[in-house]
PDB file of C-alpha atoms in Angstrom:
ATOM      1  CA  UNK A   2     -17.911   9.772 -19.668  1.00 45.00           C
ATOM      2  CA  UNK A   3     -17.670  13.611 -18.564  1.00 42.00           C
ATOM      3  CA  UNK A   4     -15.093  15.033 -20.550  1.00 35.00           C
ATOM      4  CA  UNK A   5     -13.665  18.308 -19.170  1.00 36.00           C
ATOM      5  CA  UNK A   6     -10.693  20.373 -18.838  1.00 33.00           C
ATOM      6  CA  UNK A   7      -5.171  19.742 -14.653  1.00 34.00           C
ATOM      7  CA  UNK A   8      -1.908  16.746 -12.246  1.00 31.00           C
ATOM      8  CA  UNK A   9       1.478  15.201  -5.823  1.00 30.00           C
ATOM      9  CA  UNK A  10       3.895  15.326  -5.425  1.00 32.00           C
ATOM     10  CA  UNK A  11       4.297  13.660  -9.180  1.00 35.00           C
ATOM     11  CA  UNK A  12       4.783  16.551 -10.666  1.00 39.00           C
ATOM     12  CA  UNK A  13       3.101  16.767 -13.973  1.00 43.00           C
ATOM     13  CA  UNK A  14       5.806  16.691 -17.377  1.00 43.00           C
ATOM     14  CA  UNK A  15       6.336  20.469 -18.302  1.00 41.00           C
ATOM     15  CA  UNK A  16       6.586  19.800 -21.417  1.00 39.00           C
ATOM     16  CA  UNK A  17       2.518  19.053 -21.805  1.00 53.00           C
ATOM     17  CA  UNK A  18       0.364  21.151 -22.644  1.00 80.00           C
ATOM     18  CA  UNK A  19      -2.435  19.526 -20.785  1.00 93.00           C
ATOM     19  CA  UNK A  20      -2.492  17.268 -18.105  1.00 97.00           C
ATOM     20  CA  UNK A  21      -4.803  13.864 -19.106  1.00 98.00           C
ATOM     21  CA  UNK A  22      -6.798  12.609 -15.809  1.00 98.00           C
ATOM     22  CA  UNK A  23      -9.509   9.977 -15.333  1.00 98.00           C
ATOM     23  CA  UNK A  24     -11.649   9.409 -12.195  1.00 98.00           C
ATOM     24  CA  UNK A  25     -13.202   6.479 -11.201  1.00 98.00           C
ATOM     25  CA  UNK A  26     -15.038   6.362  -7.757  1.00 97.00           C
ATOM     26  CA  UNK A  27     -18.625   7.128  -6.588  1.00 97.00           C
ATOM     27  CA  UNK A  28     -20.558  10.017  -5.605  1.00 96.00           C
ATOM     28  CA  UNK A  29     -17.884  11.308  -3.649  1.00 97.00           C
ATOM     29  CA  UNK A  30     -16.265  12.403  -6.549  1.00 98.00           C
ATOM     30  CA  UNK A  31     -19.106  14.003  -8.795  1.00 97.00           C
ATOM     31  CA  UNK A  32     -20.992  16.141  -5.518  1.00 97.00           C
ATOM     32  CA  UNK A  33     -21.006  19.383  -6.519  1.00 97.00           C
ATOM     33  CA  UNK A  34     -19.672  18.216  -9.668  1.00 97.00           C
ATOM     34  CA  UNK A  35     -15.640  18.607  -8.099  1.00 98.00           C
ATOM     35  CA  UNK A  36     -15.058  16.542 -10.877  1.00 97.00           C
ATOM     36  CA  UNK A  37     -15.921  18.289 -14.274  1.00 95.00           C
ATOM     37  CA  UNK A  38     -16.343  21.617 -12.722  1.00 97.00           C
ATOM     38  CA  UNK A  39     -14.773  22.604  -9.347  1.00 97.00           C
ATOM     39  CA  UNK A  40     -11.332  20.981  -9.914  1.00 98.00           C
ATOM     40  CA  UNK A  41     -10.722  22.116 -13.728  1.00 98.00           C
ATOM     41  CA  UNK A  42     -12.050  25.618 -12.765  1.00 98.00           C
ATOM     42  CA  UNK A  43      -9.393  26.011  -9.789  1.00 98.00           C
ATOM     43  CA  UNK A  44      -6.840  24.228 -11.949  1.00 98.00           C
ATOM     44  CA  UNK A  45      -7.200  27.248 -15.021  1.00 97.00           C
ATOM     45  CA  UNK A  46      -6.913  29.831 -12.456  1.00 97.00           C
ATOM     46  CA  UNK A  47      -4.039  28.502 -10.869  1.00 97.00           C
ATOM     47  CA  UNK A  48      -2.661  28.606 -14.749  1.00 96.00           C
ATOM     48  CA  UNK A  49      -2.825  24.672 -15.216  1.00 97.00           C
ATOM     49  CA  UNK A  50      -4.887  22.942 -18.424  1.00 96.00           C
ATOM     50  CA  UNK A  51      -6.281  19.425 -17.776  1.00 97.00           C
ATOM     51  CA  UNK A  52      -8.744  17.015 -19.395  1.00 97.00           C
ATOM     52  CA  UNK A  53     -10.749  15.557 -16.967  1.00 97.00           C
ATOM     53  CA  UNK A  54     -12.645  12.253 -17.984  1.00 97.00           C
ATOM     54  CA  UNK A  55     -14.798  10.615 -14.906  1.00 97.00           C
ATOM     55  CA  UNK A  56     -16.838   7.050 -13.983  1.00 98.00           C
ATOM     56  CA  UNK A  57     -18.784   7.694 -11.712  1.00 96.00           C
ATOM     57  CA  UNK A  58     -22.127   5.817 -10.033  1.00 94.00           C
ATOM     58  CA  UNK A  59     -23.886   6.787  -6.943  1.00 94.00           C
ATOM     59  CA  UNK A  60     -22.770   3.759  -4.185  1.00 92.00           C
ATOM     60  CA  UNK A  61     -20.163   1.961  -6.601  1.00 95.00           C
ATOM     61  CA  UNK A  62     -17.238   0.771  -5.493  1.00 97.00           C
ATOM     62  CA  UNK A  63     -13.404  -0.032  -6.922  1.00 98.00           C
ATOM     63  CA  UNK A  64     -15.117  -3.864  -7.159  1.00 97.00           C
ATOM     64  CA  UNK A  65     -17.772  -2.656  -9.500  1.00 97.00           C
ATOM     65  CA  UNK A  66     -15.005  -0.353 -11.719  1.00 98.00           C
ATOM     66  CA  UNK A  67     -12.652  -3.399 -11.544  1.00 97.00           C
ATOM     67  CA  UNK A  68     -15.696  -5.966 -13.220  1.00 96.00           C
ATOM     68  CA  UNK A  69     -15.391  -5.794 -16.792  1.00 94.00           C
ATOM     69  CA  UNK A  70     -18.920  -6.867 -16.812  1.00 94.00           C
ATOM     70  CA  UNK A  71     -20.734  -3.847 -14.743  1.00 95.00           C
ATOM     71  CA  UNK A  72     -21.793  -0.948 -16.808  1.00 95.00           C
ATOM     72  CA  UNK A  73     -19.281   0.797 -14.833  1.00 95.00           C
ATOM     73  CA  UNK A  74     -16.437  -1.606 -15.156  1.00 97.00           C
ATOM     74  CA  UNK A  75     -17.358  -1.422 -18.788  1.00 97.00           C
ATOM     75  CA  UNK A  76     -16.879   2.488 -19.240  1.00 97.00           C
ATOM     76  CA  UNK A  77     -13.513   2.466 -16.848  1.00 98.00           C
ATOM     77  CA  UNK A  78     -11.918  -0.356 -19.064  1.00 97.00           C
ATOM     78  CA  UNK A  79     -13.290   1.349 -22.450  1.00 97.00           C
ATOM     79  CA  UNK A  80     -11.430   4.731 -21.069  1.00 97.00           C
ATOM     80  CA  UNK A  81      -8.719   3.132 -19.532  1.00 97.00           C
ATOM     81  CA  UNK A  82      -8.126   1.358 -23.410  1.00 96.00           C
ATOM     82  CA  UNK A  83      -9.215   4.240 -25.563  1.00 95.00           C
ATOM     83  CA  UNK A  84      -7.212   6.693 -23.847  1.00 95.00           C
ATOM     84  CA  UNK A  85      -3.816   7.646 -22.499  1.00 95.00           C
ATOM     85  CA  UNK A  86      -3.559   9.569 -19.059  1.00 97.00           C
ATOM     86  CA  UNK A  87      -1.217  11.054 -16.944  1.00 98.00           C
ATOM     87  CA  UNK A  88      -3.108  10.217 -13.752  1.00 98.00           C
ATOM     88  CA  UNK A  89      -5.869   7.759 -12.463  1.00 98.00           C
ATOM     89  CA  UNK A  90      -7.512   8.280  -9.084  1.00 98.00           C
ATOM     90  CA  UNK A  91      -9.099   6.247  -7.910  1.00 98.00           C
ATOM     91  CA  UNK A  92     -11.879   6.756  -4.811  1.00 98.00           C
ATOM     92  CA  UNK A  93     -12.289   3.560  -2.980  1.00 97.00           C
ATOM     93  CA  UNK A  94     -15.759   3.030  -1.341  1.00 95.00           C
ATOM     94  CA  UNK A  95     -16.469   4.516   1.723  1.00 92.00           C
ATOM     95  CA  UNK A  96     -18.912   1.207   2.853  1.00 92.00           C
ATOM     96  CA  UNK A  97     -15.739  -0.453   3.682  1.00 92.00           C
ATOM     97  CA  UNK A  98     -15.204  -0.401   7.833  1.00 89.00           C
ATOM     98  CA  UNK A  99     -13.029  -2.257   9.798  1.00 90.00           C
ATOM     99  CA  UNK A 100     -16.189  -3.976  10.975  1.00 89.00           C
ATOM    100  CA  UNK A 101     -16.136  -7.073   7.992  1.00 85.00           C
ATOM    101  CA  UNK A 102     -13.423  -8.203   6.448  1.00 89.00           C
ATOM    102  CA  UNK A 103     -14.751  -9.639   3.040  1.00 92.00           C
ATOM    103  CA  UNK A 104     -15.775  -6.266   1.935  1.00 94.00           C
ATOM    104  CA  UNK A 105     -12.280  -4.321   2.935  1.00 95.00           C
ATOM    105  CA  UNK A 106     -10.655  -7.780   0.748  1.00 95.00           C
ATOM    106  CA  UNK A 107     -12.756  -6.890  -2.596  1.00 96.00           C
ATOM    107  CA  UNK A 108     -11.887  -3.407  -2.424  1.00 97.00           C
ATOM    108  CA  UNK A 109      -8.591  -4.018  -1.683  1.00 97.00           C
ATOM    109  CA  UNK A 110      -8.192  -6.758  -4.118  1.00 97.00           C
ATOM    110  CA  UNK A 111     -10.120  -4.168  -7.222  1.00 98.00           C
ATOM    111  CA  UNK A 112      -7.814  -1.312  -6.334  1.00 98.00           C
ATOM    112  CA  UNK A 113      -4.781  -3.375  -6.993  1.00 98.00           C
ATOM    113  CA  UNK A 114      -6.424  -4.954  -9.810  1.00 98.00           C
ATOM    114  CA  UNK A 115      -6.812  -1.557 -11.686  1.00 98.00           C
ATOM    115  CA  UNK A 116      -3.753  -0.289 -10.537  1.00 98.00           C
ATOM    116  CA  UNK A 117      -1.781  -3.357 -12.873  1.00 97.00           C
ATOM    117  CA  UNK A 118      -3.842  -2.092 -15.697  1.00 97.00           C
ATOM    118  CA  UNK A 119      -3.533   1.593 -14.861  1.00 98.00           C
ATOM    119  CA  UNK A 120       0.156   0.791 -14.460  1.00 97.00           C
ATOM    120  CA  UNK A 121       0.513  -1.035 -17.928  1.00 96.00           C
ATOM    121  CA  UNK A 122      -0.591   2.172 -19.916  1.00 96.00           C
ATOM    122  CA  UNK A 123       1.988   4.188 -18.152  1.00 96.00           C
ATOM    123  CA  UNK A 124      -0.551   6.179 -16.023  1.00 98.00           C
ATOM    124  CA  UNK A 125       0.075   7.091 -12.267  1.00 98.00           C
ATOM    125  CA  UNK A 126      -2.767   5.865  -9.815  1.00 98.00           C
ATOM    126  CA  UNK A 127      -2.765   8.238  -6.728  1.00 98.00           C
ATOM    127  CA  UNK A 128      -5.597   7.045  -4.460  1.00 98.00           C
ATOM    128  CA  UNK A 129      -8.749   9.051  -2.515  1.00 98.00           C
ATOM    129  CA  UNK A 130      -8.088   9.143   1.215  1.00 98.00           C
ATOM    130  CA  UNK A 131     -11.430  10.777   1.974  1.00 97.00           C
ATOM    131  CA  UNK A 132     -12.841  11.997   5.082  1.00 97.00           C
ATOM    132  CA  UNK A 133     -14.389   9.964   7.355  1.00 95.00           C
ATOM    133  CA  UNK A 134     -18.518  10.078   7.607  1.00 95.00           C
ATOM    134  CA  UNK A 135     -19.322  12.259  10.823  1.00 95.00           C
ATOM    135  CA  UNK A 136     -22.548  10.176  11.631  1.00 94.00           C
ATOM    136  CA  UNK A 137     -21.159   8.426  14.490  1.00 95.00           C
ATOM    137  CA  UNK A 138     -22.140   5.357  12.864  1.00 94.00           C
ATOM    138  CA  UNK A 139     -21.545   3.033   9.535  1.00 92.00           C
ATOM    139  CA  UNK A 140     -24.070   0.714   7.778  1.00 91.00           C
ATOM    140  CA  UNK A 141     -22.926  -2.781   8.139  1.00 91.00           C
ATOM    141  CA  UNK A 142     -22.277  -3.886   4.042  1.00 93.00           C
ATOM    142  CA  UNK A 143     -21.672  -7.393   2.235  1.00 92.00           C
ATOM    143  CA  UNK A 144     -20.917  -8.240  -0.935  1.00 94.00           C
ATOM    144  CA  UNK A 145     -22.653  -9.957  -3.655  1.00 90.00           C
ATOM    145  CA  UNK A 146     -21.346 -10.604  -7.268  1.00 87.00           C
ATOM    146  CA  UNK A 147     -20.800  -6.893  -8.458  1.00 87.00           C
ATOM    147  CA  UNK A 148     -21.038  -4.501  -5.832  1.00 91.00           C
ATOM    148  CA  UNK A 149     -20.838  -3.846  -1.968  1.00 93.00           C
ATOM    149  CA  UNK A 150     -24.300  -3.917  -0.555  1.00 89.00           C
ATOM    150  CA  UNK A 151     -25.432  -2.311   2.291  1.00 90.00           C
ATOM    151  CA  UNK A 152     -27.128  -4.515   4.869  1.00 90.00           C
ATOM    152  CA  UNK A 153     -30.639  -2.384   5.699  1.00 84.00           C
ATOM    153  CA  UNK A 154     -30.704  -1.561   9.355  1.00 86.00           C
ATOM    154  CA  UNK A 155     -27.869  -2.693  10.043  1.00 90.00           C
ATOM    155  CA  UNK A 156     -25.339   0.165  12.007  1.00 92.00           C
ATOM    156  CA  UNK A 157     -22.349  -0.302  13.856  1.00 92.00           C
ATOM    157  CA  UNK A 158     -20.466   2.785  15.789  1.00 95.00           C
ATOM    158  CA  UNK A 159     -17.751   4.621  13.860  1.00 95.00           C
ATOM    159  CA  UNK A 160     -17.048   8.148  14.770  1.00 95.00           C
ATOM    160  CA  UNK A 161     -15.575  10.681  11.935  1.00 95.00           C
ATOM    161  CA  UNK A 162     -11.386  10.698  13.390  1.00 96.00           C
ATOM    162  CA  UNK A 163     -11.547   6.509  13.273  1.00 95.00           C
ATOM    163  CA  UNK A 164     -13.066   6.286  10.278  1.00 95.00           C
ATOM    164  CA  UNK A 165     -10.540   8.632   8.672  1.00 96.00           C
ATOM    165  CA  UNK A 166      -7.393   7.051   9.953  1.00 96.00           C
ATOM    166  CA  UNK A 167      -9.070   3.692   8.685  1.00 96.00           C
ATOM    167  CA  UNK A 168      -9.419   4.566   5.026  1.00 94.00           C
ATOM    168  CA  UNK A 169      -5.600   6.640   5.057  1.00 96.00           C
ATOM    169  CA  UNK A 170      -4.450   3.329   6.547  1.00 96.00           C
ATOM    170  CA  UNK A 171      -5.721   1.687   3.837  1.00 96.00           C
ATOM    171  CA  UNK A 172      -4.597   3.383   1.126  1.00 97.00           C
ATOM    172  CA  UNK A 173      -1.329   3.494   2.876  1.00 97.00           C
ATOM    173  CA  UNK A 174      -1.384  -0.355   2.642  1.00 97.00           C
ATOM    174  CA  UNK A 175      -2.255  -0.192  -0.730  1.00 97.00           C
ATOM    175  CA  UNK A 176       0.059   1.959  -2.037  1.00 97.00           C
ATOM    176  CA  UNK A 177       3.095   0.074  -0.568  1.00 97.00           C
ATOM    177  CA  UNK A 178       1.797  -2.502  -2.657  1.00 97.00           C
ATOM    178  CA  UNK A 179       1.436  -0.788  -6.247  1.00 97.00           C
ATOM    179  CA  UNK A 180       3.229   1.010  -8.966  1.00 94.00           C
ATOM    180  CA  UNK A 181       3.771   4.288  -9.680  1.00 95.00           C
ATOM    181  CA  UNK A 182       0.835   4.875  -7.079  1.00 98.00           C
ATOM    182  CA  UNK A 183       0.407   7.574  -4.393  1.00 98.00           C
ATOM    183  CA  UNK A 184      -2.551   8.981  -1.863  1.00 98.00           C
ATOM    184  CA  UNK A 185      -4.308  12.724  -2.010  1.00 98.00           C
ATOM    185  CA  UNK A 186      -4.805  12.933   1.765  1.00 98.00           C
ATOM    186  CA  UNK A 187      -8.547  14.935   1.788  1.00 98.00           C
ATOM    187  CA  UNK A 188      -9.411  13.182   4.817  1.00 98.00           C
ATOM    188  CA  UNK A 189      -6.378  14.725   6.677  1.00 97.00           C
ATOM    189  CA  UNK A 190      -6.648  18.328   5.396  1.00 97.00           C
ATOM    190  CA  UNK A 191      -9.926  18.134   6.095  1.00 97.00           C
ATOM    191  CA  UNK A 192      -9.307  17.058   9.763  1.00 96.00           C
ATOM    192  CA  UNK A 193      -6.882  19.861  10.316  1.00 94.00           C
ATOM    193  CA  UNK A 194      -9.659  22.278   9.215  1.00 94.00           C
ATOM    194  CA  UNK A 195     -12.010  20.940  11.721  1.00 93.00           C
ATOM    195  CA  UNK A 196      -9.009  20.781  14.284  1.00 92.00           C
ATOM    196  CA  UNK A 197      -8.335  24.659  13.817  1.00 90.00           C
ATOM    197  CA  UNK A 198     -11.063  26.111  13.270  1.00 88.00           C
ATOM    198  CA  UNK A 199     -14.078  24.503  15.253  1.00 83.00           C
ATOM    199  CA  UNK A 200     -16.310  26.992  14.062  1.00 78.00           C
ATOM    200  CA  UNK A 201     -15.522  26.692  10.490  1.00 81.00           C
ATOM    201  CA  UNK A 202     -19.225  26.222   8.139  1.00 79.00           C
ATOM    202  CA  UNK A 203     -19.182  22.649   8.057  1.00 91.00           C
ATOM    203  CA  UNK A 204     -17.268  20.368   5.035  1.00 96.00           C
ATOM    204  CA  UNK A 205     -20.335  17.619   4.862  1.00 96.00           C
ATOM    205  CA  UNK A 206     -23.905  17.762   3.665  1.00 96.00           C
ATOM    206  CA  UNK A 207     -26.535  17.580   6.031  1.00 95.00           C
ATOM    207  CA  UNK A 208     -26.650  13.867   5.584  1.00 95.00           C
ATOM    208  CA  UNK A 209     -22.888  14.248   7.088  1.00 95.00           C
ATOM    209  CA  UNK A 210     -21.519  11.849   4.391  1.00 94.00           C
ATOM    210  CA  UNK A 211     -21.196  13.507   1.393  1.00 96.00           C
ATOM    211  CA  UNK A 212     -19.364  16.595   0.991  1.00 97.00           C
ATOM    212  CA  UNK A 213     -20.855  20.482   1.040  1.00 96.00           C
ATOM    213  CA  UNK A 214     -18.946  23.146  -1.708  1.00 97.00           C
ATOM    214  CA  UNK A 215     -16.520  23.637   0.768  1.00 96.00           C
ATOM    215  CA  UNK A 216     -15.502  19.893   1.042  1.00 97.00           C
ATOM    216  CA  UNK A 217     -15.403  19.554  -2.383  1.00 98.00           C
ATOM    217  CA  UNK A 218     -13.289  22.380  -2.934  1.00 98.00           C
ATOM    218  CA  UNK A 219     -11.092  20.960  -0.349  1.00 98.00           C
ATOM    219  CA  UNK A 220     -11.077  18.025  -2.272  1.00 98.00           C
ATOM    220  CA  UNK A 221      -9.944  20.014  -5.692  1.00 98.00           C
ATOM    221  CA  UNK A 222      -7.545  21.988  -3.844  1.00 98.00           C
ATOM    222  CA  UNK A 223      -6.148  18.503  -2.451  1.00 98.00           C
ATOM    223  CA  UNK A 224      -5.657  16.939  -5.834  1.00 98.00           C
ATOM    224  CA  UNK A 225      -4.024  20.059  -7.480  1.00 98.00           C
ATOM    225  CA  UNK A 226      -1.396  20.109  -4.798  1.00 98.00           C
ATOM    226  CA  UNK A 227      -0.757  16.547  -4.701  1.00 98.00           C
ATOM    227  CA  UNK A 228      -0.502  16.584  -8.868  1.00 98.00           C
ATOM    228  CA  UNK A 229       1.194  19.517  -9.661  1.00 97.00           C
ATOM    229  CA  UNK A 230       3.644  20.037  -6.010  1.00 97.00           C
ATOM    230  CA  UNK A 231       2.276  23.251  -5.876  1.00 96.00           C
ATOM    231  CA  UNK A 232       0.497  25.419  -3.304  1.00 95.00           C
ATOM    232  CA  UNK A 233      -3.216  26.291  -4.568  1.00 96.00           C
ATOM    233  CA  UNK A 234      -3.039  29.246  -2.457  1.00 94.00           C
ATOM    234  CA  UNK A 235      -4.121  32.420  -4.187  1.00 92.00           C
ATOM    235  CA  UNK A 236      -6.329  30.596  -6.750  1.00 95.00           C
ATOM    236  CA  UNK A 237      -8.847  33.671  -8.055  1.00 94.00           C
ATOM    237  CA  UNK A 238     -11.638  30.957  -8.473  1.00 97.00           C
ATOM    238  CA  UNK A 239     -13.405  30.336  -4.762  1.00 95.00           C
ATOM    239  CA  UNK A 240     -16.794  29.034  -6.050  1.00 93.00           C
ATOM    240  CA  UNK A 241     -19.462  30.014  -4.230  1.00 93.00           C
ATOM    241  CA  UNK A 242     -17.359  30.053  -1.302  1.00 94.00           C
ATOM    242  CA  UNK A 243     -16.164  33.168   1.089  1.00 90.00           C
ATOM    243  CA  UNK A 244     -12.473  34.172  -0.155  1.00 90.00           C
ATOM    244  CA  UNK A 245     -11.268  34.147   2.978  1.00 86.00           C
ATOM    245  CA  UNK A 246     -13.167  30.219   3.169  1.00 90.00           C
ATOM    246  CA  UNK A 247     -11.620  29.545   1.130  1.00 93.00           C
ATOM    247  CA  UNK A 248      -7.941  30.454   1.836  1.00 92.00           C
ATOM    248  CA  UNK A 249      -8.725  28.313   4.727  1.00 92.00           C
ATOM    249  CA  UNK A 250      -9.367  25.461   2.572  1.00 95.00           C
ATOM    250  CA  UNK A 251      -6.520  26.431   0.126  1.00 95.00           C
ATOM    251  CA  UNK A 252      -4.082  26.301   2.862  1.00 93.00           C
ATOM    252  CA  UNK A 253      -4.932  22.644   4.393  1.00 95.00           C
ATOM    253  CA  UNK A 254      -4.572  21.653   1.389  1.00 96.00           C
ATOM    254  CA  UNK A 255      -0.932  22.716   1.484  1.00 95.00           C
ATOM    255  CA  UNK A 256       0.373  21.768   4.448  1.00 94.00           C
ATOM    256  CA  UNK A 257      -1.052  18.241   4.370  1.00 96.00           C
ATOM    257  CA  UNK A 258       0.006  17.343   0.411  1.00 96.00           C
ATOM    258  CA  UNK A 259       3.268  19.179   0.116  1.00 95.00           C
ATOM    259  CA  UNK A 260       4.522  18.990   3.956  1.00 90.00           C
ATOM    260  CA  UNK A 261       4.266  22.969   4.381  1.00 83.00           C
ATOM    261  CA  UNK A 262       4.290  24.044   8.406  1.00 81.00           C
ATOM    262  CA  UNK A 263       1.064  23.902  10.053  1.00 79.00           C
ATOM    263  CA  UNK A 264       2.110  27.986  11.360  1.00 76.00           C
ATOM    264  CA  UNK A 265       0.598  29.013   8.435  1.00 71.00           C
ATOM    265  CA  UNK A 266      -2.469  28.654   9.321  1.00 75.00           C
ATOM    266  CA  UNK A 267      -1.523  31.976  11.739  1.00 74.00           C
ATOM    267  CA  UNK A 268      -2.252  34.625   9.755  1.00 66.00           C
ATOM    268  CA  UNK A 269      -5.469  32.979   9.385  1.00 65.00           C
ATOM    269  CA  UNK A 270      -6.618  32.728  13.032  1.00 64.00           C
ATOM    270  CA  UNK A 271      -5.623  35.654  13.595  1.00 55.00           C
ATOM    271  CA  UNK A 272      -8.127  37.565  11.087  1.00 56.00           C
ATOM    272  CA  UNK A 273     -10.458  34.900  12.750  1.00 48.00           C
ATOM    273  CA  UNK A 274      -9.726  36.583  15.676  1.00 44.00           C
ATOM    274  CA  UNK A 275     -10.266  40.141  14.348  1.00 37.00           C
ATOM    275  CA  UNK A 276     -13.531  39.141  13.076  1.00 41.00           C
ATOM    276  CA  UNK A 277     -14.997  37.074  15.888  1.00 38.00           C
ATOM    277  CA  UNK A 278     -16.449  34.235  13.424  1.00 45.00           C
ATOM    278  CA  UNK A 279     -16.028  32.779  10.328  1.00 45.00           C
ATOM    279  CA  UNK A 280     -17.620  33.873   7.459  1.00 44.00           C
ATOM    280  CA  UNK A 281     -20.961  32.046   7.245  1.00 43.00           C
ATOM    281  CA  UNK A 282     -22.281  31.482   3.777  1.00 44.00           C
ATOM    282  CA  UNK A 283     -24.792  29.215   3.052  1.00 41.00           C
ATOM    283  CA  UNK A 284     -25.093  26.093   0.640  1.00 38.00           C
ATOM    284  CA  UNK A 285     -25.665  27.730  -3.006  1.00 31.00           C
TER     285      UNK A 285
END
C-alpha cells in the first residue's frame, strides 16, 4: 500500500482534518503516479489534507480486487478492514467492451461486491468513468478464475467517443444499483477538452491508452471536484504542465463534476485565439 496525503459532489465533513481515501483499480490510476503524487499535491494547494492509500496492479481488474484470494484482493480487503475511509474509488477495467458479455458480468458483479463491503464500513464508493482508449480498436478479453485475460490477437473496432459513453453507461448502471455510491466523470471532461480545443497536446500516451501528465492531472482535478464540490480552478500546483494547460484542464474538470456552464471555457479560447496555438510542452 502507497500511503500518501484530499474528498463530488459528497462533500467531505468539515469537521476533519483530513480526508481518508483508498484506490483500488489498475494502471490507470498509478500513471504518472496521479495517485500518491499528482492528486495529493493539487489537493494541498487547493488548501485540502488527504491520506491517500492505493491497490494497484498493472491489467487488474474490480474481479481480481473483489477475490479475497489474489494478492490484490488480499491487500484491498486487508485495507478495506484495517482502515476507515471517507471515500473508495474504485477504477473498473478498461478490457471490458460491449463486445462479450461474461467479462462486462464479472466486473459488474466485483464492483457491486466491494461496494456492500465498502458500504458496511461507512465509506462512499464513487466510481472511475475513464476515457475511452483512442486506438480505434479493443483487444477481445475472457475470463479465467482471477482476472480478465486478454485474448492475443484478437481486436475488434471501438473508436475513443463509443468506448467512453460505454464505460459512463456502466457506471451509471452501477451506481443506480449501490449505496452511498457516485461516478467522477474523467472520460467526459476529458471529451470536452478534445471537443474544444482540437489542438490541445494530447491527454494519452503514445500507446493511446494510458494517460500523459495532462490526463492524469485531468484525472486529479476530476476527483477533487467531484469530492470536495469545489472548483480546482486556480490550484498553484500545475505539474509539469503549461499554467495556462492547465487551466484548461482545471476548468473541464468543473463544468463536467459540479454542472458549471460550458461558456467558461471563453475566456480560454479566446487567449487561444490571441496566441494562435496551444502551449506545447512535451512529456517530462
Amino acid at each position: 500500500l502507497a500511503t500518501i496525503v484530499c474528498s463530488h459532489s459528497f462533500v467531505a465533513r468539515a469537521e476533519e482534518d483530513s480526508v481518508k481515501i483508498l484506490f483500488l483499480g489498475n494502471s490507470l490510476v498509478y500513471c504518472n503516479d496521479m495517485d500518491t503524487v499528482l492528486f495529493p499535491k493539487l489537493c494541498e494547494a487547493l488548501g485540502k489534507s488527504v491520506q491517500v492509500d492505493s491497490v494497484t496492479e498493472s491489467g487488474s481488474s474490480l474481479y481480481r480486487l473483489s477475490n479475497n484470494q489474489t494478492k490484490e484482493g488480499k491487500k484491498a480487503a486487508k485495507a478495506l478492514k484495517n482502515n476507515t475511509y471517507d471515500y473508495v474509488i474504485l477504477q473498473p477495467s478498461r478490457h471490458v467492451s460491449p463486445y462479450e458479455y461474461s467479462t462486462y458480468h464479472v466486473e459488474y458483479a466485483a464492483a457491486k461486491a466491494l461496494n456492500e463491503k465498502i458500504s458496511a464500513t461507512g465509506a462512499k464508493t464513487l466510481l472511475l468513468a475513464a476515457p475511452g482508449v483512442n486506438t480505434g480498436e479493443i483487444e477481445l478479453c475472457t475470463v479465467d478464475e482471477e482476472n480478465i485475460k486478454i485474448v492475443e490477437n484478437e481486436y475488434l473496432p471501438i473508436d475513443r467517443k463509443t468506448h467512453q459513453r460505454f464505460f459512463e453507461n456502466l457506471c451509471n448502471d452501477l451506481v443506480r444499483e449501490m449505496t452511498n455510491a457516485g461516478i467522477v466523470r474523467v472520460g467526459a471532461a476529458a471529451e470536452m477538452v478534445i471537443e474544444n480545443f482540437p489542438d490541445f497536446n494530447s491527454l494519452y500516451k503514445d500507446d493511446n491508452r494510458h494517460p500523459s501528465v495532462r490526463g492524469s492531472y485531468l484525472q486529479a482535478c476530476s476527483i477533487f471536484a467531484t469530492i470536495f464540490g469545489q472548483t480546482p480552478v486556480g490550484a498553484g500546483y500545475v505539474e509539469s504542465i503549461y499554467p495556462h494547460n492547465a487551466i484548461v484542464l482545471q476548468r473541464a474538470a468543473e463544468i463536467i463534476s459540479l454542472g458549471s456552464s460550458p461558456k467558461i471555457f471563453d475566456s480560454e479560447k479566446a487567449e487561444v485565439t490571441l496566441s494562435g496555438e496551444m502551449w506545447s510542452n512535451s512529456e517530462i
